[in-house]
Amino acid sequence: MAEQTDGPLGVGHDVKRVEDDRLIRGKGNFVGDISLPGMLHMALVRSPLAHAGIKSIGAGAATALEGVVAVVTGKDLQAHELAWMPTLSGDTQAVLATDKVRFQGQEVAAVIAEDPYTAQDAVELVEVDYEPLPVLVDPREALAEGATVIRDEKQGQSDNRCYSWEAGDAAATERAFADADVVVSLDTFYPRSHPAPLETCGCVADVSSATGKATIYMTSQAPHAHRTLFAMVAGLPEQNIRIVSPDLGGGFGNKVPIYPGYVVATAASLLIGRPVKWIETRTENLISTGFARDFHMHGELALKSDGKMLGLKASLVSDNGAFYADAQPSKFKAGLFHVVTGSYDLPAAHVSAEGAYTNKAPGGVAYRCSFRITEASFLIERLVQNAAYELDIDPAELRVKNFIQPDQFPYRTPTGFEYDSGDYERALRLALEKVGYEELKREREELREKGKLLGVGIASFTEAVGAGNHKDYDIVGIKMFDSAELRVHPTGKAILKIGVKTQGQGHETTFAQIVAEELGIPPEDVAVQHGDTDNTPYGLGTYASRSTPTGGAATAVIARKLREKAGKIAANMLEVSEEDLEWETPEFRVKGAPDRSVSIQDVAFAAYTDPPEGMEAGLEGSHYYDPPNLTFPFGTYVAVVEVDEGTGEWKVRRLVAVDDCGVRINPMIVEGQIHGGLTEGFAIAAMQQITFDEAGNCIGSNFTDYLVPTAWETPRFETEQTVTPSPHHPIGAKGVGESATVGSPAAYVNAVIDALAHKGVRNIDMPVTPAKVWEASEGEAAGKM
Ligand code: CDP
């Protein structure tokens, strides 16, 4: 625990999360809790087929059911030009299918009824006549010549290519490869996974026929951006749209896209004149909303025989499903995958990526990940481990030999990032020391002689979080900055309104701590408001660990601006010039006469009761922060696993995580973020599987098939930290929310591979199930690998 003092608990204190009191007592206010007078309920008819023409939709029986108010189809929406909508990646998506269905679970019609049970019953009565079409579930087959074109409604679309993109210097990389003594390659598939937040998606849309005002309570990680998109989709004037995103039961990227359900519920409320509520079931959430990953990756690392890395090539195929509907910055079609050079001083690199449309639900959301960085980090950390085996160099030492050195920052990577700060070796050495690396290596050899398998896996990741700056980062043209508005009241209490939107990360606590740090107002005196577009300044939302780097910075800057004004008021109160004052949180003191002071609370009162002559009254303001760069948190994770050769089962004995996210605002909350991420990373590495059969049926549509780890399976984590501040962030903080999901999968997989490496095993694709481990181990033994 950080030291607690009597002063305002600013940055660096383990302030208890203020939001937990209401959440733990069941007093949170989620979309599911919202009930409005006269409210109707909506349920969606979804396609059982992955690809089929729609010959007809029979709604007669459903409409006739008592309690049903309306059945809405794509044709109805077409009449209002609402059958298709733009996506946050600049594509289009069917709201309700008119011509065809393109994935299993696609929205075909909506039933609006007096209660949710009737709505669900009526869904069963809607008769849709489908004409099956060939199904494509493998992106590589979808990209092959002659494949059925899935998005045939798109003008100019003659194949299933959804994007092509590259970064880095292909010619320089070829030259680097020509100088190599060794080239290590890896083909690996990062499987489709799902963020699976505790709360599914939903909304209550309330369009007033009296005022035309649309109030939409919605599970949204990005309420302002969603408001703008709603204005564009529905043609409603933006000032008449209010999005309220109340308490959220997790998001992890799943609540970034705009889903058809939100749009249909809003259209239905507009047409019927009553509020309409729509809440997804778990299966609906798991089969139709933003999937992640689904990346086929080929990587090649060129090295000298002494271990010096020369160059890296990566080529990727991403499966984006039927609609490119996640949110990637428009310059970067494969997200920030080009961070794939990781923590290494690689002179040359080239990345090429192709996206494919397939008959699967839209994919590619940044599941607790900064736009595809998880996949990139996995590829480089797996490649480095295999290179170590190839060269017979210790994997830790191979990393140290190639790390970017502290004096090389700011460091420009061959694919175009400028890393802000880092000390990779320090984090690695601390992790090795904590885990007892040398001792473990000895134990591994001893156990092998006894026929037992122990593996040690390292991942030294670098993340890139906190988009923008505005020049490089936007979502459908909206620049990625963020904002904070701070109002200090006469009694010295404050309200902070922020553009970002917590989903459980604890912003109501940590953002108040930033105000406490900069302005001396205790965090318990600062109410943090978020998630209501009528009541907060514009922002791009919370995903990609961007809240601290952007909204946190905006908060620090506006607090500093108010402190500047407060200084002028204090000087007036103490009858000295501003230069004669010094700020010693939480008061202004006359230099050399510390007994002559005024507190920030005294100043706040004076701002409203006795401002200096000619000064505008009040103590409030807002700031839009355009970050000069991303922030680059990093760390080293070491997993130690025991593998049972007979069954292929593996158990995590230790997981040591050293994280560096610069200055920690609330170390306890940061630890919580890391524990959560390490758990999700473990789930992806060990057990999560969403597959599709040849007919496009989604296997993994419930928590029996799609496994979420419980306390029983979750390993124990040991966490450590180093602190390398970001030089450009006002308080030196970097984002951290996703570090552990990004960094840990490679550590777990590397550990299992390490246990089997002496048998020649070099790859097992995730999820690393006991069956796959057994097969790899036995296959090699039998000479089949
Ligand atoms: O955007 P998101 O909130 O998901 O990610 P983040 O900015 O990394 O922050 C996650 C949580 O950790 C927030 O409550 C932050 O205020 C907190 N945090 C912190 O206390 N210190 C840091 N250096 C980074 C984040």
JSON list of C-alpha atoms in Angstrom, two decimals, residues 372-441:
[
{"chain": "A", "resi": 372, "resn": "ARG", "atom": "CA", "xyz": [-4.73, -5.23, -32.59]},
{"chain": "A", "resi": 373, "resn": "ILE", "atom": "CA", "xyz": [-1.74, -4.76, -30.32]},
{"chain": "A", "resi": 374, "resn": "THR", "atom": "CA", "xyz": [-2.50, -8.00, -28.50]},
{"chain": "A", "resi": 375, "resn": "GLU", "atom": "CA", "xyz": [-2.01, -9.99, -31.66]},
{"chain": "A", "resi": 376, "resn": "ALA", "atom": "CA", "xyz": [1.20, -8.11, -32.51]},
{"chain": "A", "resi": 377, "resn": "SER", "atom": "CA", "xyz": [2.65, -8.58, -29.06]},
{"chain": "A", "resi": 378, "resn": "PHE", "atom": "CA", "xyz": [1.83, -12.27, -29.15]},
{"chain": "A", "resi": 379, "resn": "LEU", "atom": "CA", "xyz": [3.57, -12.75, -32.51]},
{"chain": "A", "resi": 380, "resn": "ILE", "atom": "CA", "xyz": [6.84, -11.03, -31.62]},
{"chain": "A", "resi": 381, "resn": "GLU", "atom": "CA", "xyz": [7.11, -12.61, -28.18]},
{"chain": "A", "resi": 382, "resn": "ARG", "atom": "CA", "xyz": [6.47, -16.08, -29.59]},
{"chain": "A", "resi": 383, "resn": "LEU", "atom": "CA", "xyz": [8.99, -15.49, -32.39]},
{"chain": "A", "resi": 384, "resn": "VAL", "atom": "CA", "xyz": [11.69, -14.32, -29.99]},
{"chain": "A", "resi": 385, "resn": "GLN", "atom": "CA", "xyz": [11.26, -17.44, -27.89]},
{"chain": "A", "resi": 386, "resn": "ASN", "atom": "CA", "xyz": [11.57, -19.69, -30.94]},
{"chain": "A", "resi": 387, "resn": "ALA", "atom": "CA", "xyz": [14.62, -17.73, -32.11]},
{"chain": "A", "resi": 388, "resn": "ALA", "atom": "CA", "xyz": [16.24, -18.38, -28.74]},
{"chain": "A", "resi": 389, "resn": "TYR", "atom": "CA", "xyz": [15.78, -22.14, -29.21]},
{"chain": "A", "resi": 390, "resn": "GLU", "atom": "CA", "xyz": [17.09, -21.94, -32.77]},
{"chain": "A", "resi": 391, "resn": "LEU", "atom": "CA", "xyz": [20.24, -20.08, -31.70]},
{"chain": "A", "resi": 392, "resn": "ASP", "atom": "CA", "xyz": [20.60, -21.91, -28.40]},
{"chain": "A", "resi": 393, "resn": "ILE", "atom": "CA", "xyz": [20.66, -18.64, -26.49]},
{"chain": "A", "resi": 394, "resn": "ASP", "atom": "CA", "xyz": [18.74, -18.12, -23.26]},
{"chain": "A", "resi": 395, "resn": "PRO", "atom": "CA", "xyz": [15.40, -16.42, -24.14]},
{"chain": "A", "resi": 396, "resn": "ALA", "atom": "CA", "xyz": [15.93, -13.77, -21.44]},
{"chain": "A", "resi": 397, "resn": "GLU", "atom": "CA", "xyz": [19.42, -12.95, -22.67]},
{"chain": "A", "resi": 398, "resn": "LEU", "atom": "CA", "xyz": [18.30, -12.83, -26.30]},
{"chain": "A", "resi": 399, "resn": "ARG", "atom": "CA", "xyz": [15.78, -10.20, -25.24]},
{"chain": "A", "resi": 400, "resn": "VAL", "atom": "CA", "xyz": [18.33, -8.20, -23.27]},
{"chain": "A", "resi": 401, "resn": "LYS", "atom": "CA", "xyz": [20.73, -8.25, -26.24]},
{"chain": "A", "resi": 402, "resn": "ASN", "atom": "CA", "xyz": [18.11, -6.64, -28.45]},
{"chain": "A", "resi": 403, "resn": "PHE", "atom": "CA", "xyz": [16.14, -4.34, -26.13]},
{"chain": "A", "resi": 404, "resn": "ILE", "atom": "CA", "xyz": [15.85, -0.67, -27.02]},
{"chain": "A", "resi": 405, "resn": "GLN", "atom": "CA", "xyz": [18.12, 1.04, -24.48]},
{"chain": "A", "resi": 406, "resn": "PRO", "atom": "CA", "xyz": [16.89, 3.74, -22.07]},
{"chain": "A", "resi": 407, "resn": "ASP", "atom": "CA", "xyz": [19.06, 6.39, -23.76]},
{"chain": "A", "resi": 408, "resn": "GLN", "atom": "CA", "xyz": [17.51, 5.63, -27.16]},
{"chain": "A", "resi": 409, "resn": "PHE", "atom": "CA", "xyz": [14.16, 7.21, -26.21]},
{"chain": "A", "resi": 410, "resn": "PRO", "atom": "CA", "xyz": [12.30, 8.85, -27.80]},
{"chain": "A", "resi": 411, "resn": "TYR", "atom": "CA", "xyz": [12.74, 5.89, -30.11]},
{"chain": "A", "resi": 412, "resn": "ARG", "atom": "CA", "xyz": [11.36, 5.73, -33.64]},
{"chain": "A", "resi": 413, "resn": "THR", "atom": "CA", "xyz": [10.40, 2.22, -34.71]},
{"chain": "A", "resi": 414, "resn": "PRO", "atom": "CA", "xyz": [10.83, 1.05, -38.30]},
{"chain": "A", "resi": 415, "resn": "THR", "atom": "CA", "xyz": [7.04, 0.97, -38.66]},
{"chain": "A", "resi": 416, "resn": "GLY", "atom": "CA", "xyz": [6.52, 4.55, -37.57]},
{"chain": "A", "resi": 417, "resn": "PHE", "atom": "CA", "xyz": [5.85, 4.81, -33.83]},
{"chain": "A", "resi": 418, "resn": "GLU", "atom": "CA", "xyz": [7.79, 7.11, -31.55]},
{"chain": "A", "resi": 419, "resn": "TYR", "atom": "CA", "xyz": [8.10, 5.35, -28.19]},
{"chain": "A", "resi": 420, "resn": "ASP", "atom": "CA", "xyz": [8.11, 7.88, -25.36]},
{"chain": "A", "resi": 421, "resn": "SER", "atom": "CA", "xyz": [10.13, 6.18, -22.62]},
{"chain": "A", "resi": 422, "resn": "GLY", "atom": "CA", "xyz": [11.15, 2.77, -21.35]},
{"chain": "A", "resi": 423, "resn": "ASP", "atom": "CA", "xyz": [13.62, 0.69, -19.43]},
{"chain": "A", "resi": 424, "resn": "TYR", "atom": "CA", "xyz": [12.93, -2.81, -20.60]},
{"chain": "A", "resi": 425, "resn": "GLU", "atom": "CA", "xyz": [15.92, -4.56, -19.08]},
{"chain": "A", "resi": 426, "resn": "ARG", "atom": "CA", "xyz": [15.11, -3.27, -15.60]},
{"chain": "A", "resi": 427, "resn": "ALA", "atom": "CA", "xyz": [11.59, -4.74, -15.80]},
{"chain": "A", "resi": 428, "resn": "LEU", "atom": "CA", "xyz": [12.89, -8.05, -17.16]},
{"chain": "A", "resi": 429, "resn": "ARG", "atom": "CA", "xyz": [15.65, -8.36, -14.55]},
{"chain": "A", "resi": 430, "resn": "LEU", "atom": "CA", "xyz": [13.18, -7.62, -11.75]},
{"chain": "A", "resi": 431, "resn": "ALA", "atom": "CA", "xyz": [10.80, -10.30, -13.05]},
{"chain": "A", "resi": 432, "resn": "LEU", "atom": "CA", "xyz": [13.61, -12.85, -13.36]},
{"chain": "A", "resi": 433, "resn": "GLU", "atom": "CA", "xyz": [14.85, -12.11, -9.87]},
{"chain": "A", "resi": 434, "resn": "LYS", "atom": "CA", "xyz": [11.36, -12.33, -8.39]},
{"chain": "A", "resi": 435, "resn": "VAL", "atom": "CA", "xyz": [10.61, -15.66, -10.10]},
{"chain": "A", "resi": 436, "resn": "GLY", "atom": "CA", "xyz": [14.04, -17.16, -9.31]},
{"chain": "A", "resi": 437, "resn": "TYR", "atom": "CA", "xyz": [14.88, -17.77, -12.97]},
{"chain": "A", "resi": 438, "resn": "GLU", "atom": "CA", "xyz": [18.26, -19.44, -12.63]},
{"chain": "A", "resi": 439, "resn": "GLU", "atom": "CA", "xyz": [16.95, -21.85, -10.00]},
{"chain": "A", "resi": 440, "resn": "LEU", "atom": "CA", "xyz": [13.94, -22.65, -12.18]},
{"chain": "A", "resi": 441, "resn": "LYS", "atom": "CA", "xyz": [16.15, -23.46, -15.14]}
]
